[in-house]
Short mmCIF file of C-alpha atoms in Angstrom, two decimals:
data_model
loop_
_atom_site.label_atom_id
_atom_site.label_comp_id
_atom_site.label_asym_id
_atom_site.label_seq_id
_atom_site.Cartn_x
_atom_site.Cartn_y
_atom_site.Cartn_z
CA MET A 1 90.27 114.72 135.10
CA ASN A 2 93.64 113.09 135.90
CA ARG A 3 96.95 114.02 134.28
CA TRP A 4 96.95 111.06 131.88
CA MET A 5 93.57 112.00 130.44
CA ALA A 6 94.63 115.65 130.20
CA SER A 7 97.77 114.59 128.31
CA LEU A 8 95.61 112.50 125.99
CA MET A 9 93.48 115.58 125.24
CA VAL A 10 96.58 117.57 124.26
CA LEU A 11 97.80 114.68 122.11
CA LEU A 12 94.42 114.49 120.36
CA GLY A 13 94.52 118.23 119.71
CA GLY A 14 98.00 117.99 118.20
CA ALA A 15 97.01 114.92 116.17
CA SER A 16 94.01 116.79 114.79
CA TYR A 17 96.33 119.55 113.57
CA GLY A 18 98.54 116.88 111.99
CA LEU A 19 95.68 115.65 109.82
CA ILE A 20 95.19 119.08 108.25
CA SER A 21 98.17 119.08 105.84
CA PRO A 22 97.04 116.24 103.54
CA VAL A 23 93.43 117.44 103.64
CA VAL A 24 94.44 120.99 102.68
CA LYS A 25 96.53 119.62 99.81
CA MET A 26 93.49 117.70 98.59
CA ALA A 27 91.40 120.89 98.75
CA TYR A 28 94.03 122.72 96.67
CA GLU A 29 94.05 119.87 94.15
CA ASP A 30 90.27 120.29 93.96
CA GLY A 31 90.88 123.79 92.60
CA PHE A 32 90.31 126.00 95.64
CA THR A 33 92.63 128.87 96.56
CA PRO A 34 94.51 129.18 99.88
CA GLY A 35 92.45 132.28 100.66
CA ASP A 36 89.12 130.52 100.20
CA VAL A 37 90.23 127.41 102.10
CA THR A 38 91.61 129.44 105.02
CA ALA A 39 88.76 131.93 105.35
CA SER A 40 86.02 129.32 104.99
CA GLN A 41 87.43 127.02 107.67
CA TYR A 42 87.60 129.88 110.17
CA VAL A 43 84.07 131.07 109.43
CA PHE A 44 82.64 127.55 109.70
CA ALA A 45 84.46 126.92 112.99
CA ALA A 46 83.30 130.20 114.49
CA VAL A 47 79.66 129.56 113.56
CA ALA A 48 79.74 125.95 114.78
CA LEU A 49 81.40 126.77 118.11
CA VAL A 50 79.14 129.75 118.83
CA VAL A 51 76.02 127.65 118.17
CA ILE A 52 77.26 124.90 120.52
CA ALA A 53 78.38 127.45 123.15
CA LEU A 54 74.90 128.97 123.26
CA PHE A 55 73.75 125.81 125.03
CA ARG A 56 76.15 126.78 127.83
CA VAL A 57 75.27 130.46 127.84
CA ARG A 58 75.49 130.64 131.65
CA ASP A 59 79.23 130.05 131.41
CA PHE A 60 79.68 133.31 129.54
CA LYS A 61 78.70 135.10 132.77
CA LYS A 62 81.66 133.49 134.59
CA LEU A 63 84.19 135.15 132.28
CA SER A 64 85.80 138.37 133.42
CA GLY A 65 87.20 141.03 131.12
CA LYS A 66 90.67 139.58 131.75
CA ASP A 67 89.49 136.11 130.71
CA VAL A 68 88.01 137.45 127.48
CA ARG A 69 91.18 139.39 126.66
CA LEU A 70 93.24 136.21 127.13
CA LEU A 71 90.93 134.27 124.81
CA VAL A 72 91.09 137.03 122.18
CA LEU A 73 94.90 136.94 122.46
CA LEU A 74 94.83 133.19 121.84
CA GLY A 75 92.67 133.80 118.78
CA LEU A 76 95.19 136.30 117.45
CA CYS A 77 98.03 133.82 118.08
CA SER A 78 96.11 131.15 116.17
CA THR A 79 95.62 133.50 113.24
CA GLY A 80 99.25 134.60 113.34
CA THR A 81 100.38 130.97 113.15
CA SER A 82 98.16 130.20 110.16
CA VAL A 83 99.12 133.28 108.17
CA THR A 84 102.89 133.16 108.79
CA TYR A 85 103.06 129.40 108.23
CA TYR A 86 101.18 129.66 104.92
CA LEU A 87 103.59 132.42 103.86
CA ALA A 88 106.54 130.23 104.83
CA LEU A 89 105.12 127.34 102.80
CA SER A 90 104.90 129.62 99.76
CA MET A 91 108.64 130.45 100.00
CA LEU A 92 110.24 127.26 101.36
CA PRO A 93 110.20 123.53 100.64
CA ALA A 94 107.54 121.95 102.83
CA SER A 95 110.10 120.03 104.90
CA MET A 96 111.97 123.20 105.89
CA ALA A 97 108.76 125.08 106.67
CA ILE A 98 107.72 122.28 109.01
CA VAL A 99 111.14 122.28 110.70
CA MET A 100 110.84 126.03 111.33
CA LEU A 101 107.32 125.63 112.74
CA PHE A 102 108.48 122.85 115.04
CA GLN A 103 110.91 125.15 116.79
CA PHE A 104 107.92 125.67 119.08
CA VAL A 105 109.10 122.61 121.04
CA TRP A 106 111.98 124.60 122.56
CA VAL A 107 110.42 128.06 122.23
CA VAL A 108 107.64 127.01 124.63
CA MET A 109 110.28 126.01 127.19
CA LEU A 110 112.06 129.35 126.67
CA ILE A 111 108.80 131.24 127.27
CA ASP A 112 108.23 129.18 130.41
CA TYR A 113 111.72 130.12 131.65
CA ILE A 114 111.23 133.83 130.87
CA VAL A 115 107.85 133.92 132.65
CA THR A 116 108.52 131.63 135.64
CA ARG A 117 112.34 131.46 135.75
CA THR A 118 111.98 127.68 135.97
CA VAL A 119 114.93 125.82 134.45
CA PRO A 120 113.85 122.70 132.48
CA ASN A 121 114.69 119.48 134.30
CA GLY A 122 116.53 116.44 132.98
CA PRO A 123 113.50 114.60 131.57
CA LYS A 124 112.35 117.72 129.72
CA TRP A 125 115.79 118.21 128.16
CA MET A 126 115.92 114.54 127.17
CA ALA A 127 112.46 114.75 125.58
CA LEU A 128 113.38 118.01 123.86
CA VAL A 129 116.53 116.58 122.27
CA MET A 130 114.72 113.47 121.08
CA VAL A 131 111.85 115.49 119.61
CA VAL A 132 114.13 117.96 117.82
CA ILE A 133 116.34 115.23 116.30
CA GLY A 134 113.28 113.15 115.47
CA THR A 135 111.67 116.14 113.76
CA MET A 136 114.66 116.69 111.49
CA LEU A 137 114.70 113.01 110.55
CA ALA A 138 110.92 112.84 110.08
CA VAL A 139 110.90 115.66 107.52
CA ASN A 140 113.97 114.23 105.73
CA LEU A 141 115.85 117.51 106.21
CA VAL A 142 119.07 116.03 104.79
CA GLY A 143 117.35 115.41 101.48
CA ALA A 144 115.78 118.87 101.28
CA ASP A 145 116.55 121.26 98.43
CA TRP A 146 118.75 123.90 100.09
CA SER A 147 118.97 125.93 96.88
CA ALA A 148 115.32 126.91 97.38
CA VAL A 149 115.88 128.41 100.84
CA SER A 150 114.48 131.91 101.30
CA PRO A 151 115.68 133.98 104.30
CA LEU A 152 112.28 135.67 104.44
CA GLY A 153 110.60 132.27 104.35
CA LEU A 154 112.76 131.13 107.27
CA LEU A 155 111.73 134.25 109.17
CA TYR A 156 108.04 133.61 108.53
CA GLY A 157 108.48 129.99 109.62
CA PHE A 158 110.15 131.02 112.86
CA LEU A 159 107.44 133.62 113.52
CA ALA A 160 104.89 130.83 113.09
CA SER A 161 106.70 128.80 115.74
CA ILE A 162 106.64 131.76 118.15
CA THR A 163 102.92 132.46 117.74
CA TYR A 164 102.12 128.75 118.09
CA SER A 165 104.29 128.58 121.21
CA LEU A 166 102.40 131.51 122.73
CA PHE A 167 99.12 129.80 121.81
CA LEU A 168 100.14 126.57 123.58
CA TYR A 169 101.71 128.24 126.60
CA PHE A 170 99.00 130.77 127.43
CA TYR A 171 96.24 128.21 126.97
CA SER A 172 97.43 126.91 130.36
CA ARG A 173 95.97 130.11 131.88
CA VAL A 174 92.47 129.64 130.49
CA ARG A 175 89.81 129.05 133.15
CA SER A 176 89.08 125.34 133.33
CA ASP A 177 85.78 125.81 135.20
CA VAL A 178 84.23 127.35 132.08
CA SER A 179 82.95 125.11 129.28
CA ALA A 180 85.63 124.34 126.70
CA TRP A 181 83.05 125.12 124.01
CA VAL A 182 82.47 128.61 125.41
CA ASN A 183 86.18 129.41 125.66
CA SER A 184 86.84 128.00 122.20
CA SER A 185 83.98 129.96 120.65
CA ILE A 186 85.54 133.25 121.76
CA VAL A 187 88.93 132.15 120.42
CA ALA A 188 87.31 131.18 117.11
CA VAL A 189 85.44 134.47 116.70
CA ALA A 190 88.59 136.49 117.43
CA SER A 191 90.56 134.33 114.95
CA THR A 192 87.92 134.74 112.24
CA VAL A 193 87.82 138.53 112.58
CA ALA A 194 91.62 138.71 112.46
CA VAL A 195 92.05 136.35 109.51
CA SER A 196 89.45 138.26 107.48
CA PHE A 197 91.89 141.16 107.23
CA VAL A 198 94.41 138.88 105.52
CA PHE A 199 92.03 136.55 103.65
CA PRO A 200 88.69 138.36 103.09
CA PRO A 201 85.72 135.93 102.98
CA THR A 202 85.22 136.25 99.23
CA PHE A 203 84.10 132.61 99.17
CA LEU A 204 80.72 133.84 100.42
CA TRP A 205 79.95 135.45 97.05
CA ASN A 206 82.40 134.06 94.47
CA GLY A 207 80.56 130.76 93.99
CA ALA A 208 83.21 128.57 95.66
CA LEU A 209 80.77 127.23 98.25
CA GLY A 210 78.46 125.90 95.56
CA ASP A 211 81.44 124.27 93.82
CA GLY A 212 82.12 122.11 96.87
CA LEU A 213 84.16 124.35 99.18
CA TRP A 214 81.56 123.86 101.92
CA LEU A 215 82.69 120.25 102.36
CA TRP A 216 86.35 121.20 102.75
CA ALA A 217 85.41 124.07 105.08
CA ILE A 218 83.59 121.66 107.38
CA LEU A 219 86.36 119.05 107.33
CA ILE A 220 89.35 121.40 107.68
CA GLY A 221 87.52 123.70 110.09
CA THR A 222 86.69 120.76 112.35
CA LEU A 223 90.24 119.39 112.31
CA GLY A 224 91.98 122.75 112.62
CA GLN A 225 89.72 125.20 114.42
CA VAL A 226 87.09 123.24 116.37
CA LEU A 227 88.66 120.12 117.88
CA PRO A 228 92.18 121.37 118.79
CA PRO A 229 91.03 124.42 120.83
CA VAL A 230 88.46 122.31 122.68
CA PHE A 231 90.96 119.53 123.45
CA PHE A 232 93.66 122.06 124.42
CA ASN A 233 91.21 123.92 126.65
CA ILE A 234 90.53 120.69 128.52
CA GLY A 235 94.08 119.37 128.70
CA ILE A 236 96.63 122.19 128.78
CA PRO A 237 95.48 123.81 132.07
CA LYS A 238 96.13 120.41 133.69
CA VAL A 239 99.53 119.59 132.15
CA GLY A 240 100.98 123.10 131.76
CA GLY A 241 102.23 124.98 128.72
CA SER A 242 105.79 123.59 128.80
CA LEU A 243 104.75 119.93 128.60
CA ALA A 244 102.06 120.86 126.08
CA GLY A 245 104.87 121.93 123.75
CA VAL A 246 106.32 118.42 123.83
CA LEU A 247 102.96 116.66 123.60
CA GLY A 248 101.91 118.91 120.72
CA SER A 249 104.80 117.58 118.65
CA ILE A 250 102.62 114.53 117.93
CA GLU A 251 101.35 116.71 115.07
CA LEU A 252 104.37 115.90 112.87
CA PRO A 253 104.24 112.07 113.05
CA VAL A 254 100.51 112.21 112.37
CA ALA A 255 101.08 114.53 109.40
CA VAL A 256 103.75 112.26 107.90
CA VAL A 257 101.73 109.08 108.40
CA ALA A 258 98.59 110.74 107.01
CA ALA A 259 100.50 111.92 103.94
CA TYR A 260 101.79 108.36 103.47
CA LEU A 261 98.34 106.76 103.82
CA VAL A 262 96.16 109.40 102.16
CA LEU A 263 98.40 111.03 99.56
CA ARG A 264 100.67 108.01 99.01
CA GLU A 265 103.76 110.16 99.58
CA THR A 266 107.05 108.29 99.94
CA VAL A 267 108.36 107.95 103.51
CA VAL A 268 111.94 106.64 103.82
CA GLY A 269 113.47 104.66 106.68
CA LEU A 270 115.03 107.66 108.43
CA GLN A 271 111.65 109.39 108.51
CA TRP A 272 110.08 106.41 110.27
CA LEU A 273 113.00 106.49 112.73
CA GLY A 274 112.32 110.18 113.36
CA ILE A 275 108.64 109.47 114.00
CA VAL A 276 109.57 106.80 116.55
CA MET A 277 112.01 109.18 118.28
CA ILE A 278 109.31 111.85 118.62
CA LEU A 279 106.86 109.36 120.08
CA VAL A 280 109.46 108.01 122.50
CA GLY A 281 110.36 111.55 123.53
CA ILE A 282 106.71 112.26 124.35
CA VAL A 283 106.40 109.05 126.39
CA VAL A 284 109.69 109.72 128.25
CA SER A 285 108.63 113.23 129.24
CA GLU A 286 105.28 112.09 130.58
CA LEU A 287 106.50 108.92 132.32
CA ARG A 288 109.34 110.75 134.07
CA LEU A 289 106.97 113.50 135.25
CA GLN A 290 104.50 110.93 136.54
CA ARG A 291 107.28 109.08 138.38
CA ARG A 292 108.51 112.29 140.05
CA LYS A 293 104.93 113.12 141.06
CA VAL A 294 104.47 109.69 142.65
CA GLU A 295 107.82 109.85 144.46
CA SER A 296 107.07 113.31 145.85
CA SER A 297 103.76 112.07 147.28
CA VAL A 298 105.37 109.15 149.14
#
């Protein structure tokens, strides 16, 4: 797989995450609790991925203990992001919670510097600035209600950005010669076990499944826990964790556009400008990296 296709995989994974917000809101409006929605999506994803992975059972034999520990760590990072972000949403206006989560764009680069001592180059800085400014415009931060700011909520939001950054960065170390379905199944099982300590799977016996939760579990689980890990497993080892942080920012434009189309939420001119800036930042980062790669091969 070439770099462009790998980048597309990462973009699709981020876009899938972006579709979750309006769907989750619709599930809440349907009367289901955050605990039931969260636990059910993880359980569905784990079951679905394990069933699919069993068709590639030989790939399990390729994994070493170190590989499995890395995948379990990624599962814990995924759970940490979900839990801390949901807590942030309960204490902050949605726009501020999203801004805190999207600090992952620069946190990933910081992690890359700490681990490899590689200073970000010009194109990465340019993309970073455009994405950060675009994010603040896209969530209409200026129009947010600052009187509702909770310091603890800000802390939870920033913790969510750190765990998501670790998830994106360390996915670059997952073995690419093992089926993405196999790797993702281990991540999903680890995530499900971890999230059950925070949101016990009471939906299994409280009647929520029969009331229609099963449909939301399938939809949200597919968008949030099945497709993104598979796409990331394919793409991130090829593009690297640092660039994945920039490409993953496609999540916000998709979330805003989905909220506009599905929930009919109002999107003002500055928000559209922010969306365009994020998209341009992603294109700039990838085009510049491709150009440098071509020049170095001449």
